[in-house]
Coordinates of C-alpha atoms in Angstrom, one line a residue:
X1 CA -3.9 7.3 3.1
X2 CA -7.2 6.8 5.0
X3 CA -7.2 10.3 6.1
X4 CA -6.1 11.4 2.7
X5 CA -9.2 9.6 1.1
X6 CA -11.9 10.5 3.6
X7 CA -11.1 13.6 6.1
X8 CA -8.5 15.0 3.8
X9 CA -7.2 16.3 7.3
X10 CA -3.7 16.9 6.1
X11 CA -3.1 18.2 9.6
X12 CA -3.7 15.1 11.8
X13 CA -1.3 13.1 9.1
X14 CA 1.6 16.1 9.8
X15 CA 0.8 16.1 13.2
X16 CA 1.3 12.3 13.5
X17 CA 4.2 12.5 11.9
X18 CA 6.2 15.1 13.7
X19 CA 4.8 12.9 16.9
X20 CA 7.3 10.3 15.9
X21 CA 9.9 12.3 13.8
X22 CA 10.7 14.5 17.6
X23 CA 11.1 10.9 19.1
X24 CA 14.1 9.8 17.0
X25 CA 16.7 7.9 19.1
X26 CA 20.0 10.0 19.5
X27 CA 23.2 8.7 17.7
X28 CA 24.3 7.5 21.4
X29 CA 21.6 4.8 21.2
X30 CA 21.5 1.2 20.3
X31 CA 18.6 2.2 18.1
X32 CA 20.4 5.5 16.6
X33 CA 17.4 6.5 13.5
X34 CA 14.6 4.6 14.4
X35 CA 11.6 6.1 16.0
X36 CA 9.8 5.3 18.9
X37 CA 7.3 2.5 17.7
X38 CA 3.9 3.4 19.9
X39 CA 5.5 6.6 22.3
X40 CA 2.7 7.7 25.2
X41 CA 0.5 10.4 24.4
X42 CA 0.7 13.7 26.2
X43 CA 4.3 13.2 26.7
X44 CA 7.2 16.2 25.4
X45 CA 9.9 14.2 23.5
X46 CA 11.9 17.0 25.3
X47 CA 11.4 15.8 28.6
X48 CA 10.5 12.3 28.6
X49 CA 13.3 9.4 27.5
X50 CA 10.5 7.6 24.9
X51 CA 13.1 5.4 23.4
X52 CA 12.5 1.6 24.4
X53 CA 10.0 0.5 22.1
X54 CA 11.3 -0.6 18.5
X55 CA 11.0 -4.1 18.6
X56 CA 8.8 -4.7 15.3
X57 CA 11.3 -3.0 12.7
X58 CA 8.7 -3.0 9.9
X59 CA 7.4 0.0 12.0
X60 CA 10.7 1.5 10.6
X61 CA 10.0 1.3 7.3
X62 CA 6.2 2.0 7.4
X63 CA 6.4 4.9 9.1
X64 CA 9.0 6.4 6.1
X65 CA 6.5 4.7 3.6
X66 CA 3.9 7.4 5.2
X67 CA 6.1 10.1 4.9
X68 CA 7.2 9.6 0.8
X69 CA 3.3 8.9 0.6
X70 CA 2.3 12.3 2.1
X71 CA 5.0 13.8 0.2
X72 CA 3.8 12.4 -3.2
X73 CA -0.2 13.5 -2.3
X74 CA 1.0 17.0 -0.8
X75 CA 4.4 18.2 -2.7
X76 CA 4.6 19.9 0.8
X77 CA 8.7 20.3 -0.2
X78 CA 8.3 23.1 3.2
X79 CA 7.3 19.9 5.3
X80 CA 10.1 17.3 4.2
X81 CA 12.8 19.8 4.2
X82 CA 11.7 20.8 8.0
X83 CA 12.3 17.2 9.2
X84 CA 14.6 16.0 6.1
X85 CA 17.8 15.4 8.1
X86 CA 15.8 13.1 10.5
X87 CA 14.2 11.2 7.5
X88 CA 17.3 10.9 6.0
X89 CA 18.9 9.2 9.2
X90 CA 15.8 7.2 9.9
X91 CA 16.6 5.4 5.6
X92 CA 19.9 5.1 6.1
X93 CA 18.9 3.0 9.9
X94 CA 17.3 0.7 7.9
X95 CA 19.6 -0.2 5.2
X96 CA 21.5 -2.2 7.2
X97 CA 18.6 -5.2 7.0
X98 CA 19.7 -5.7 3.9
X99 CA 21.9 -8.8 4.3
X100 CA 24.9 -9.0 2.9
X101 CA 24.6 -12.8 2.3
X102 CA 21.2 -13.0 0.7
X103 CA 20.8 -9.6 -0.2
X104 CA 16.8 -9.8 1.4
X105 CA 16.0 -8.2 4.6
X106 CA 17.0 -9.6 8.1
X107 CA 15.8 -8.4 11.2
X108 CA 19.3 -7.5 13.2
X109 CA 19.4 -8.6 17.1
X110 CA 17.6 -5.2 17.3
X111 CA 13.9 -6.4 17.1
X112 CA 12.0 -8.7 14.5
X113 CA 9.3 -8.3 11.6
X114 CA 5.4 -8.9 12.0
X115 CA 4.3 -8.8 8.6
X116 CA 6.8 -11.4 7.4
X117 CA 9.7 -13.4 7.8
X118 CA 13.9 -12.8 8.0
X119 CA 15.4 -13.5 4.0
X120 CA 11.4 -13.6 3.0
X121 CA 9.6 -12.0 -0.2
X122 CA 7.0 -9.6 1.7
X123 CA 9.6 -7.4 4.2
X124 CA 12.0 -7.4 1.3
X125 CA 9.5 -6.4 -1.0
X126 CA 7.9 -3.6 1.4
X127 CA 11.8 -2.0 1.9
X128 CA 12.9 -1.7 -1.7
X129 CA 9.3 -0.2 -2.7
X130 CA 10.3 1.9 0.5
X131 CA 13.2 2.8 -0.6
X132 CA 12.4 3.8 -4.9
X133 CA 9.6 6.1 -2.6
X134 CA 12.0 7.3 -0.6
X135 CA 14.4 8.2 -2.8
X136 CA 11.7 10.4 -5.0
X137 CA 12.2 12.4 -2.0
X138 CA 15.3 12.8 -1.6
X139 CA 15.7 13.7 -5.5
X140 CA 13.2 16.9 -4.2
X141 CA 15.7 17.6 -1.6
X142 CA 18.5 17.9 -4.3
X143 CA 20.2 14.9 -3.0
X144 CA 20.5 13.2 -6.2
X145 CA 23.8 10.8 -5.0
X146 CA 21.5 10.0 -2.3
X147 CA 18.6 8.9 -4.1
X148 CA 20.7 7.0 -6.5
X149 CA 22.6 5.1 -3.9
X150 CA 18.5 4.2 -2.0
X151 CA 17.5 3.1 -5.6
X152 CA 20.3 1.0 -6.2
X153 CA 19.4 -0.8 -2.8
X154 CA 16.2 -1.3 -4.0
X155 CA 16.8 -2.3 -7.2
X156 CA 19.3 -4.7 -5.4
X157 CA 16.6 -6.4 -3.3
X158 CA 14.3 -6.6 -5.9
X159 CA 16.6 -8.6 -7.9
X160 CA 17.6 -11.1 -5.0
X161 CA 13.8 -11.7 -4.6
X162 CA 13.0 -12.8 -7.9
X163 CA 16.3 -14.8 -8.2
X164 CA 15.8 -16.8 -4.9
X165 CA 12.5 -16.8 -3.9
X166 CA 10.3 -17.3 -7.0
X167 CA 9.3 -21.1 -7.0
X168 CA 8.5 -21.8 -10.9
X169 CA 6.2 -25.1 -10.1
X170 CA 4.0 -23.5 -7.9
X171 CA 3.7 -20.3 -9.0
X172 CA 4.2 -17.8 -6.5
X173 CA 6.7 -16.4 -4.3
X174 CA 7.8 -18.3 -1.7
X175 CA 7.3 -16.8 2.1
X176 CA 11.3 -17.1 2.7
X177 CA 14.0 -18.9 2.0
X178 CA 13.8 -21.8 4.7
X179 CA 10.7 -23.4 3.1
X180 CA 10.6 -22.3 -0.7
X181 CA 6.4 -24.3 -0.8
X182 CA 4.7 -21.8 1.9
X183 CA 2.6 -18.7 0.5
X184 CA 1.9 -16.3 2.1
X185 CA -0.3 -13.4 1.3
X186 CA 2.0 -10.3 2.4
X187 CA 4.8 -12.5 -0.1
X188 CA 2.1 -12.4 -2.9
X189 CA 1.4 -8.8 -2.3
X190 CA 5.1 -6.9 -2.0
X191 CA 5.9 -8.7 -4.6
X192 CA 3.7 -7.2 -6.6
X193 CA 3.3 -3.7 -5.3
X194 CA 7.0 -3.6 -5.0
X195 CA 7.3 -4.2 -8.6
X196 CA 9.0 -7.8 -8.1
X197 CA 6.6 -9.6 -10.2
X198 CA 6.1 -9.6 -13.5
X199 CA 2.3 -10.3 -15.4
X200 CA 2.4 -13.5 -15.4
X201 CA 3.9 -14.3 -12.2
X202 CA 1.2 -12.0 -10.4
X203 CA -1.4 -13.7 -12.2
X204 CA -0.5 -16.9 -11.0
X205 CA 0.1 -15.8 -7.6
X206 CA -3.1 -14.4 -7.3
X207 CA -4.8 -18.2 -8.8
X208 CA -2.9 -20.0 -5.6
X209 CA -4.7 -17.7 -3.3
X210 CA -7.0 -20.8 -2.9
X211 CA -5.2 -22.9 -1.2
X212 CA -5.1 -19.9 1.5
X213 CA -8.9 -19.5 1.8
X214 CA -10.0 -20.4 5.0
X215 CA -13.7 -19.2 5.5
X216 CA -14.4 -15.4 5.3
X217 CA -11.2 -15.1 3.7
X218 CA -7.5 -16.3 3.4
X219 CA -5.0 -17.1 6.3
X220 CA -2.2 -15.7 6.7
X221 CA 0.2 -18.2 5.4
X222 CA 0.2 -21.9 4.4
X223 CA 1.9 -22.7 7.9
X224 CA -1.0 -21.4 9.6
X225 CA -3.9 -23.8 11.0
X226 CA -7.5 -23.9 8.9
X227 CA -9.1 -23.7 12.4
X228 CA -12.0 -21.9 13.5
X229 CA -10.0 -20.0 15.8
X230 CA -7.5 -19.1 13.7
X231 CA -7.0 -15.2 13.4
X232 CA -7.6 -13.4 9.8
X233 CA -5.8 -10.6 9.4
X234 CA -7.5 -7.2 7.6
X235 CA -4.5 -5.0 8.1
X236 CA -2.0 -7.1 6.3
X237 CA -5.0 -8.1 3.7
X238 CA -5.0 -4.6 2.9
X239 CA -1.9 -4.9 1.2
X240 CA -3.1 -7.5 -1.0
X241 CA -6.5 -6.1 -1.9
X242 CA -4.1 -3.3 -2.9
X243 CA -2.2 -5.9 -4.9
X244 CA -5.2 -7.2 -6.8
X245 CA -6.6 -4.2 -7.7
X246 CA -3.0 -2.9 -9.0
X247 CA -2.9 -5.8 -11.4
X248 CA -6.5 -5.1 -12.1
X249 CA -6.3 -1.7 -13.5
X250 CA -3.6 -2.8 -15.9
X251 CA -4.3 -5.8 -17.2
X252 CA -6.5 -5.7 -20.9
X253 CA -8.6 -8.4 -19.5
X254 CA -10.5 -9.6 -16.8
X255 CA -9.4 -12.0 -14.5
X256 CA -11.2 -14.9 -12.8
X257 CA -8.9 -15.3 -10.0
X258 CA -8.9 -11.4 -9.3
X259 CA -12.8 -11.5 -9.5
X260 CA -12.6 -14.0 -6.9
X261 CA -10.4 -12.7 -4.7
X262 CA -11.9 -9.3 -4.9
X263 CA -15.7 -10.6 -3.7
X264 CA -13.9 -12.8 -1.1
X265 CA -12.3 -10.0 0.7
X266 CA -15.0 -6.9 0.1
X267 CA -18.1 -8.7 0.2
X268 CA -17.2 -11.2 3.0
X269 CA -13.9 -10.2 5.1
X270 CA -14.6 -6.3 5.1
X271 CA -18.4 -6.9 5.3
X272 CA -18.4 -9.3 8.1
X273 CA -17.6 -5.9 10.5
X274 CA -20.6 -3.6 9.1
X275 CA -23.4 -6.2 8.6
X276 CA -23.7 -8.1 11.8
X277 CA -25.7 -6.1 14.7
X278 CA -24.0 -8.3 17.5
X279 CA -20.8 -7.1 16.5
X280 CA -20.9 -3.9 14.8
X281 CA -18.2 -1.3 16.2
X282 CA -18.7 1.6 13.5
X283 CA -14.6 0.5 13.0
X284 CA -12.6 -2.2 11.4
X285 CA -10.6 -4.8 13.5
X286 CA -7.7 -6.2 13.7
X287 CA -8.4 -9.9 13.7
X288 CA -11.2 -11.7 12.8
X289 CA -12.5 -15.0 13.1
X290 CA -13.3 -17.4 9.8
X291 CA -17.1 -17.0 10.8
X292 CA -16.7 -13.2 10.7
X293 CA -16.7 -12.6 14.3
X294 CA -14.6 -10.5 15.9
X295 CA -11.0 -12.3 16.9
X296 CA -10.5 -11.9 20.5
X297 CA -7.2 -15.0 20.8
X298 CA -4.9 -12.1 20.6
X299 CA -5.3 -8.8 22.2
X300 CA -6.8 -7.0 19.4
X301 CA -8.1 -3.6 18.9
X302 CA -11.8 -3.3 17.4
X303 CA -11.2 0.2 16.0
X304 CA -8.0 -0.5 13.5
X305 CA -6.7 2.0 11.5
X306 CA -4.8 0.1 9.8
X307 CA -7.2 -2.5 8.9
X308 CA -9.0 0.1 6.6
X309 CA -7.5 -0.4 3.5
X310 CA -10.8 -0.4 1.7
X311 CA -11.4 3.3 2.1
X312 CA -8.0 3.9 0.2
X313 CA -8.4 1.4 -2.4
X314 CA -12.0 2.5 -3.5
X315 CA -10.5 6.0 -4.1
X316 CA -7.4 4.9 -6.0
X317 CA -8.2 2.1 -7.4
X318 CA -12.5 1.8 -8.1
X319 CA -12.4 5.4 -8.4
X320 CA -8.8 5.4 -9.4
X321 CA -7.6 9.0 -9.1
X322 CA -4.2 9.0 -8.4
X323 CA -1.3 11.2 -8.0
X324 CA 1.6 10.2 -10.6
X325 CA 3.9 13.1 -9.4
X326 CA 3.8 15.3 -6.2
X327 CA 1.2 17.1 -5.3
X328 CA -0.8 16.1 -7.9
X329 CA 0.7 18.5 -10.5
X330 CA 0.4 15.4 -12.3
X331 CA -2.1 12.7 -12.0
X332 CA -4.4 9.9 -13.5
X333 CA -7.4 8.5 -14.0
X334 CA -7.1 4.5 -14.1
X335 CA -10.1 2.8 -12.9
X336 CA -9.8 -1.2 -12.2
X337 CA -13.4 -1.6 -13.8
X338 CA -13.1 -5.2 -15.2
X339 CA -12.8 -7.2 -11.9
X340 CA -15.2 -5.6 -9.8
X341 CA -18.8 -6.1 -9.1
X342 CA -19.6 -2.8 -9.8
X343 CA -20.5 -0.9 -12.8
X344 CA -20.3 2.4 -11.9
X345 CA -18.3 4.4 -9.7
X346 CA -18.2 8.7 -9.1
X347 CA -16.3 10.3 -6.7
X348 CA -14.0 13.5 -5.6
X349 CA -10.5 13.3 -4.7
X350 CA -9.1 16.2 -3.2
X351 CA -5.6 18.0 -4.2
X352 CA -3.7 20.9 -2.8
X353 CA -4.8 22.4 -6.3
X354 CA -8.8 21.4 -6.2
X355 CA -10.8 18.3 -6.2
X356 CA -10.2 16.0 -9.1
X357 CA -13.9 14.8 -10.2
X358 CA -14.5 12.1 -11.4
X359 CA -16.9 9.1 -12.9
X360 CA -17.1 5.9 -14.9
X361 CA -19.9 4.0 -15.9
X362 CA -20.4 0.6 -17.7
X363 CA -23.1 0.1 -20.4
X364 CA -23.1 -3.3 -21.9
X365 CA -20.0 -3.1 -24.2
X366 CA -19.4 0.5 -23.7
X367 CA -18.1 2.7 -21.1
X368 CA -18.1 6.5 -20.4
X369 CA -15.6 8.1 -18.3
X370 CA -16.1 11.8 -17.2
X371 CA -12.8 13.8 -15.2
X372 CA -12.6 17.3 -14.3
X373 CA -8.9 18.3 -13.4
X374 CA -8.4 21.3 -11.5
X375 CA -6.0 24.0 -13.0
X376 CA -2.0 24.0 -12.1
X377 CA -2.6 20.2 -13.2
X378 CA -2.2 17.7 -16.2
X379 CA -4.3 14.7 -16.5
X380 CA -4.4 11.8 -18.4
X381 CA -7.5 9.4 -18.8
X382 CA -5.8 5.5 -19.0
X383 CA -7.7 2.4 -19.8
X384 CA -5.6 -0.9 -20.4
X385 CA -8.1 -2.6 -22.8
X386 CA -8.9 -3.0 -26.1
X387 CA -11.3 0.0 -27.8
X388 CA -12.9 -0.5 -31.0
X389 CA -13.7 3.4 -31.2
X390 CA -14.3 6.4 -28.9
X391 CA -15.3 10.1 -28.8
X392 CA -13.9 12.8 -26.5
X393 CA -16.1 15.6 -25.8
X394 CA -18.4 14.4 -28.7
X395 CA -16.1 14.6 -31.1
X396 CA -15.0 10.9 -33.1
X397 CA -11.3 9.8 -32.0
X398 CA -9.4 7.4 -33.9
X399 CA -7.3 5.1 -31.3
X400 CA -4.0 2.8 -33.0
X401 CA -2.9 1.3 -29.0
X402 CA -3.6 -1.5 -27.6
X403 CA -5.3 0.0 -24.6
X404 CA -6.7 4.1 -24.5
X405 CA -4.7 7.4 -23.3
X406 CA -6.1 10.8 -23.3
X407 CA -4.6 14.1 -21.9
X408 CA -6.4 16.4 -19.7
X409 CA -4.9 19.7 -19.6
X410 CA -5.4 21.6 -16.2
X411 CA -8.9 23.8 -15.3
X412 CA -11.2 21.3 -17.7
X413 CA -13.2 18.2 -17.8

């Protein structure tokens, strides 16, 4: 999604992808579906045994997150069908973390999760959204039994998270289920990019964030130390920046505890690596201390891909052009405007079709949004809050919903 939103180098993400697609384990291994976690570079899949590293499984499951993701921005049918049987094998690897006891993901005596817990909220959360995305591919393939039978798993998981890990008093979901009182912010954020939590429950997630702030921005987890050497985390932040600004960009009104949350984590924990002169890389890290220097504890990489959720999320979300079927034959324009420090925003966002352009722009009590849609494509202009009265094109609208929704038919603005 970083390439998508800045290079729009479609090749580098295919390329990358095929990297680890030709470095699937053979059914005669221990690890038959999964793909070689971090394979060396230079190195013909057809000539070098590159299966010994798949001991975080979340890699699993993000690395077919990617592919559905490329799918939906590219509706490259030509591209999944090439590596489909692969794909296909790599889904049905992973379905077997879904424990038959709990019903929530457990890492088998294969490897272990990074970016949360066995029987927890946030890996559970990440492989049923995994799997709905995943199964809008498989429905392109014509494999409509299998994308019912992924979608039933998901729908599955997503139940046994909100029955069993959703602690009423406090207000959020629990990490896992061996200590229902620690938060975490990977829990908060699956659960509601996975479509887990409800309004209010996201709401109130989002409030308890405090008790996680620990300078620059929030730990990990409640189990984790407020020490100055304690390591924040941008790459797993990511997801809940995403989070925020999700729940932003629907909600009728504005939020306090988004607003916070949102100036903690882009004007301090993403700042912190492009303001300072003693530390500036020109990248974003991995880790980083609660002062905003760069965490060195852990070996830690000072040019992160992954940490750079920001460039994705301005696009999508400040911006908000995104794709709502694939290749953006059919897309929308949703802008999170009430929760941000911003009041404008204009951008481009590239399609196999054209660029979709687009702006918005607060004025006091008003706002005017302007979209240009390239042809091949339908539109529509979305805006979750109430509207006494608007205009389109000039021309005086009357408006009987809650919130706004206007069509933009392909080839005009």
């Amino acid at each position: 999604r970083v390439i998508q939103s800045s290079t729009y180098r479609s090749d580098f993400i295919t390329g990358s992808l095929e990297y680890w697609i030709d470095r699937q384990a053979p059914d005669s291994s221990q690890y038959a579906g999964f793909f070689s976690m971090s394979p060396a570079m230079g190195q013909s899949a057809k000539y070098v045994d590159t299966y010994a590293s798949f001991g975080l499984l979340d890699y699993q499951i993000f690395l077919l997150h990617v592919f559905a993701g490329h799918y939906r921005n590219s509706g490259d049918k030509v591209f999944v069908a090439k590596h489909w049987a692969k794909i296909k094998k790599g889904v049905e690897a992973i379905l077997p973390l879904i424990d038959d006891q709990s019903g929530l993901a457990v890492a088998t005596n294969l490897g272990r999760f990074f970016s949360g817990s066995d029987n927890g909220t946030a890996v559970s959360g990440l492989l049923a959204h995994t799997l709905d995305q995943m199964a809008d591919v498989a429905s392109a393939m014509n494999e409509t039994d299998v994308a019912t039978t992924w979608t039933r798993s998901a729908t599955s998981v997503k139940a046994a998270i909100r029955q069993q890990l959703w602690n009423h008093r406090l207000g959020y979901y629990a990490t896992d289920l061996s200590d229902p009182t620690e938060q975490s912010i990977t829990g908060s954020a699956w659960a509601i990019l996975a479509g887990v939590a409800n309004a209010t429950q996201a709401e109130s997630s989002l409030a308890a964030l405090s008790s996680l702030r620990l300078g620059i921005g929030y730990k990990t987890s409640s189990s984790v130390a407020n020490a100055s050497s304690t390591n924040l985390a941008p790459f797993l932040t990511g997801f809940l920046l995403e989070a925020i600004m999700q729940e932003s960009r629907n909600s009728p009104s504005s939020s306090k505890a988004r607003t916070t949350a949102i100036g903690v984590l882009l004007d301090q924990l993403w700042a912190a690596m492009v303001t300072q002169n003693e530390y500036y890389t020109g990248t974003t890290w991995e880790y980083l201390y609660p002062d905003g220097r760069p965490g060195l504890d852990f070996y830690t990489s000072h040019a992160h891909p992954w940490a750079a959720a920001p460039t994705y999320v301005f696009s999508e979300y400040v911006l908000g052009v995104q794709a709502t079927s694939a290749g953006f034959s059919e897309w929308e324009f949703r802008p999170a405007m009430l929760d941000v420090n911003v009041s404008w925003a204009r951008g481009r966002v590239p399609t196999p079709q054209g660029p979709i352009q687009a702006s918005w722009r607060l004025n006091g009590t008003s706002v005017q949004l302007s979209v240009c849609g390239p042809s091949g494509t339908e539109g529509v202009v979305r805006v979750p809050f109430a509207i006494e009265s608007y205009s389109v094109n000039g021309e005086q609208q009357t408006n009987d919903k809650d919130g706004l929704e206007v069509q933009v038919s392909g080839g005009s603005c």
